[in-house]
CSV table of C-alpha atoms in Angstrom, one decimal:
chain,number,residue,atom,x,y,z
G,162,MET,CA,0.0,0.0,0.0
G,163,ALA,CA,1.3,3.5,-0.9
G,164,LYS,CA,2.3,5.7,2.0
G,165,ALA,CA,0.0,8.6,3.0
G,166,ILE,CA,0.5,12.3,2.5
G,167,PHE,CA,-0.5,14.8,5.2
G,168,LEU,CA,-2.0,18.1,4.3
G,169,SER,CA,-1.8,21.1,6.7
G,170,ALA,CA,-3.5,24.1,5.2
G,171,SER,CA,-5.6,27.1,6.1
G,172,VAL,CA,-6.3,30.7,5.2
G,173,PRO,CA,-5.1,32.9,8.1
G,174,ASP,CA,-7.8,34.8,10.0
G,175,PRO,CA,-6.9,38.5,10.2
G,176,LYS,CA,-8.4,38.8,13.7
G,177,ARG,CA,-6.7,35.8,15.2
G,178,SER,CA,-3.4,36.2,13.4
G,179,PRO,CA,-2.8,39.5,11.6
G,180,LYS,CA,0.9,38.8,11.1
G,181,TYR,CA,0.2,35.8,9.0
G,182,ASP,CA,-2.7,37.4,7.2
G,183,ASP,CA,-0.4,40.1,6.0
G,184,THR,CA,1.7,37.7,3.9
G,185,ALA,CA,-0.9,35.1,3.0
G,186,ASP,CA,-2.2,34.8,-0.5
G,187,SER,CA,-5.7,33.3,-0.3
G,188,VAL,CA,-5.9,32.7,-4.0
G,189,ALA,CA,-2.6,30.8,-4.0
G,190,ILE,CA,-3.7,28.8,-0.9
G,191,SER,CA,-6.9,27.7,-2.6
G,192,SER,CA,-5.0,26.9,-5.8
G,193,ALA,CA,-2.3,24.9,-4.0
G,194,VAL,CA,-4.8,22.8,-2.0
G,195,SER,CA,-6.8,22.2,-5.2
G,196,ALA,CA,-3.7,21.2,-7.1
G,197,LEU,CA,-2.5,18.8,-4.3
G,198,VAL,CA,-5.8,17.1,-4.2
G,199,HIS,CA,-5.9,16.7,-8.0
G,200,VAL,CA,-2.4,15.2,-8.0
G,201,ILE,CA,-2.7,12.7,-5.2
G,202,LEU,CA,-6.4,11.6,-5.0
G,203,GLY,CA,-6.7,7.9,-5.8
G,204,ARG,CA,-2.9,7.7,-6.0
G,205,ARG,CA,-1.9,8.3,-2.4
G,206,LEU,CA,-4.0,8.4,0.8
G,207,LEU,CA,-4.7,12.0,1.7
G,208,VAL,CA,-4.8,12.7,5.5
G,209,TRP,CA,-5.7,15.9,7.1
G,210,GLY,CA,-7.3,17.4,10.3
G,211,GLY,CA,-10.7,18.8,9.3
G,212,HIS,CA,-10.8,22.5,8.5
G,213,PRO,CA,-14.1,24.2,7.6
G,214,ALA,CA,-12.6,25.7,4.4
G,215,THR,CA,-10.5,22.6,3.3
G,216,THR,CA,-13.0,19.8,3.8
G,217,PRO,CA,-15.7,21.0,1.3
G,218,MET,CA,-13.0,21.7,-1.3
G,219,ILE,CA,-11.6,18.2,-1.1
G,220,TRP,CA,-15.0,16.6,-1.3
G,221,PHE,CA,-15.9,18.8,-4.4
G,222,ILE,CA,-12.7,17.8,-6.2
G,223,ALA,CA,-13.2,14.1,-5.4
G,224,GLU,CA,-16.6,14.3,-6.9
G,225,ASN,CA,-15.3,15.9,-10.1
G,226,ILE,CA,-12.5,13.4,-10.4
G,227,GLY,CA,-14.8,10.5,-9.9
G,228,VAL,CA,-12.9,8.6,-7.2
G,229,ASP,CA,-14.3,7.0,-4.1
G,230,TYR,CA,-13.2,9.6,-1.5
G,231,GLY,CA,-14.1,7.1,1.3
G,232,LYS,CA,-11.1,5.1,0.2
G,233,CYS,CA,-8.8,7.9,-0.9
G,234,VAL,CA,-8.9,10.2,2.2
G,235,HIS,CA,-8.8,10.0,5.9
G,236,LEU,CA,-10.2,12.9,7.8
G,237,TYR,CA,-9.5,13.6,11.5
G,238,GLN,CA,-11.6,15.8,13.7
G,239,SER,CA,-11.5,16.7,17.4
G,240,ASN,CA,-14.8,16.7,19.2
G,241,HIS,CA,-13.7,19.9,20.8
G,242,PHE,CA,-15.0,21.6,17.6
G,243,SER,CA,-18.2,19.5,17.3
G,244,ASP,CA,-20.4,22.6,17.1
G,245,HIS,CA,-18.5,23.8,14.0
G,246,PHE,CA,-18.1,20.6,12.0
G,247,PRO,CA,-18.9,21.3,8.3
G,248,GLU,CA,-21.8,19.3,6.8
G,249,ASP,CA,-19.3,17.7,4.4
G,250,ASN,CA,-17.9,15.6,7.2
G,251,ARG,CA,-20.9,13.3,6.7
G,252,ARG,CA,-19.9,12.7,3.1
G,253,PHE,CA,-16.6,11.1,4.1
G,254,GLN,CA,-16.6,7.5,5.1
G,255,ASN,CA,-13.2,7.7,6.7
G,256,VAL,CA,-13.5,10.1,9.6
G,257,THR,CA,-11.8,9.6,13.0
G,258,TYR,CA,-13.2,11.7,15.8
G,259,THR,CA,-11.0,12.2,18.9
G,260,ASP,CA,-12.0,13.2,22.4
G,261,ASP,CA,-12.4,16.7,23.7
G,262,ILE,CA,-9.8,16.9,26.5
G,263,GLU,CA,-11.1,19.0,29.5
G,264,ASN,CA,-12.7,21.4,27.0
G,265,ASP,CA,-9.2,22.6,26.3
G,266,ARG,CA,-8.5,23.5,22.6
G,267,ASP,CA,-4.7,22.9,22.7
G,268,LYS,CA,-4.9,19.6,24.5
G,269,SER,CA,-7.7,18.4,22.3
G,270,LEU,CA,-5.8,19.3,19.1
G,271,THR,CA,-2.6,17.7,20.4
G,272,LEU,CA,-4.5,14.4,21.0
G,273,MET,CA,-6.0,14.5,17.5
G,274,ARG,CA,-2.7,15.2,15.9
G,275,GLN,CA,-0.9,12.5,17.8
G,276,ARG,CA,-3.6,10.0,16.7
G,277,MET,CA,-3.3,11.1,13.1
G,278,PHE,CA,0.4,10.9,12.9
G,279,LYS,CA,0.7,7.6,14.7
G,280,SER,CA,-2.0,5.9,12.7
G,281,HIS,CA,-0.4,6.1,9.2
G,282,SER,CA,3.0,5.8,7.5
G,283,PHE,CA,3.6,9.1,5.7
G,284,SER,CA,5.9,9.7,2.7
G,285,ALA,CA,5.4,13.5,3.0
G,286,ALA,CA,3.6,16.4,4.6
G,287,VAL,CA,2.6,19.5,2.6
G,288,PHE,CA,2.2,22.8,4.4
G,289,ILE,CA,0.1,25.6,2.7
G,290,GLY,CA,-0.5,29.1,4.1
G,291,GLY,CA,-1.7,28.8,7.7
G,292,MET,CA,-1.2,30.2,11.2
G,293,ASP,CA,0.5,29.0,14.3
G,294,GLY,CA,-1.2,25.6,13.9
G,295,ILE,CA,1.0,24.9,10.9
G,296,LEU,CA,4.1,25.2,13.0
G,297,GLU,CA,2.6,23.1,15.8
G,298,GLU,CA,1.7,20.4,13.3
G,299,PHE,CA,5.1,20.5,11.7
G,300,ASP,CA,6.9,20.0,15.1
G,301,LEU,CA,4.8,17.0,16.0
G,302,PHE,CA,4.9,15.5,12.5
G,303,ARG,CA,8.7,15.7,12.4
G,304,GLN,CA,8.9,14.1,15.8
G,305,LEU,CA,6.6,11.2,15.0
G,306,GLN,CA,7.4,10.8,11.2
G,307,PRO,CA,11.1,11.8,11.1
G,308,ASN,CA,11.8,10.1,7.7
G,309,ALA,CA,8.9,11.8,5.8
G,310,ASP,CA,9.6,14.7,3.3
G,311,VAL,CA,8.3,18.1,4.3
G,312,VAL,CA,7.1,20.4,1.5
G,313,PRO,CA,6.4,24.0,2.6
G,314,VAL,CA,4.7,25.8,-0.3
G,315,VAL,CA,6.2,29.2,0.5
G,316,SER,CA,4.5,31.1,-2.3
G,317,THR,CA,1.2,30.7,-0.4
G,318,GLY,CA,2.5,32.8,2.5
G,319,GLY,CA,1.3,32.7,6.1
G,320,ALA,CA,3.1,30.6,8.7
G,321,THR,CA,4.5,28.4,5.9
G,322,ILE,CA,7.1,31.2,5.3
G,323,ASP,CA,8.3,30.8,9.0
G,324,LEU,CA,8.4,27.0,8.5
G,325,ALA,CA,10.6,27.3,5.5
G,326,GLU,CA,13.0,29.5,7.4
G,327,ARG,CA,13.2,26.9,10.1
G,328,LEU,CA,14.1,24.2,7.6
G,329,LYS,CA,16.7,26.3,5.9
G,330,ASP,CA,17.0,23.8,3.1
G,331,HIS,CA,13.7,24.4,1.2
G,332,GLU,CA,13.7,24.5,-2.6
G,333,SER,CA,13.7,28.0,-4.1
G,334,TYR,CA,11.0,27.0,-6.6
G,335,LEU,CA,8.5,26.6,-3.7
G,336,GLU,CA,8.8,30.3,-3.2
G,337,LYS,CA,8.2,31.3,-6.9
G,338,ASP,CA,6.5,28.6,-8.8
G,339,PHE,CA,2.7,28.9,-8.9
G,340,ASP,CA,2.4,25.9,-11.3
G,341,TYR,CA,1.3,23.8,-8.3
G,342,ILE,CA,0.3,20.7,-10.3
G,343,SER,CA,3.9,20.4,-11.7
G,344,VAL,CA,5.4,21.2,-8.3
G,345,PHE,CA,3.5,18.4,-6.5
G,346,HIS,CA,4.1,15.8,-9.2
G,347,GLN,CA,7.8,16.6,-9.0
G,348,ARG,CA,8.3,16.9,-5.2
G,349,LEU,CA,6.0,14.0,-4.3
G,350,LYS,CA,7.3,11.8,-7.0
G,351,ILE,CA,3.9,11.0,-8.5
G,352,GLY,CA,4.0,10.5,-12.3
G,353,PHE,CA,1.7,12.5,-14.5
G,354,ASP,CA,0.3,9.3,-16.0
G,355,GLU,CA,0.1,7.3,-12.8
G,356,GLU,CA,-3.3,5.7,-12.6
G,357,ARG,CA,-5.9,6.6,-9.9
G,358,ASN,CA,-6.3,3.0,-8.6
G,359,GLN,CA,-8.3,4.0,-5.6
G,360,ILE,CA,-5.3,3.2,-3.3
């Protein structure tokens, strides 16, 4: 079975994180997420922690491609956010819900991320836009999946810029190349003609 790919992505909220909102490119973030899903769906298992903006987009693309998204994705959600789950959660057959720990956001997210990163073998993690959560996910992912590739799509801005500076060895094309389809095929080593065999 092919290894999974983890997606960490969000559009920064100007109220919660103005410093990341200043550099974020919301169009580039949406384009990069869309391109990633197009490249890997049905070829690698896509794993992510549910986000109200990301989840509907992934479902929509899966429908257009015509793959069985129940087999091609695995969505994780913390019950801490149960009042805010998008309706699209119900469309996914592979959803893991983790406990709300003491009604504490940070503890609940840590539990969800630990479960997510320990439950799969990952070949890569792709980071797009984002706020502080991007950096928290990177730290835990690197700890639990030390051999996986890390792909910070710097051109999308947000916390991903800080992540790339931490890594110090990111590829310059990730800062300048907006042809995300080609970028992901190249960096994730997925052939343009690779069949979508539903994993």
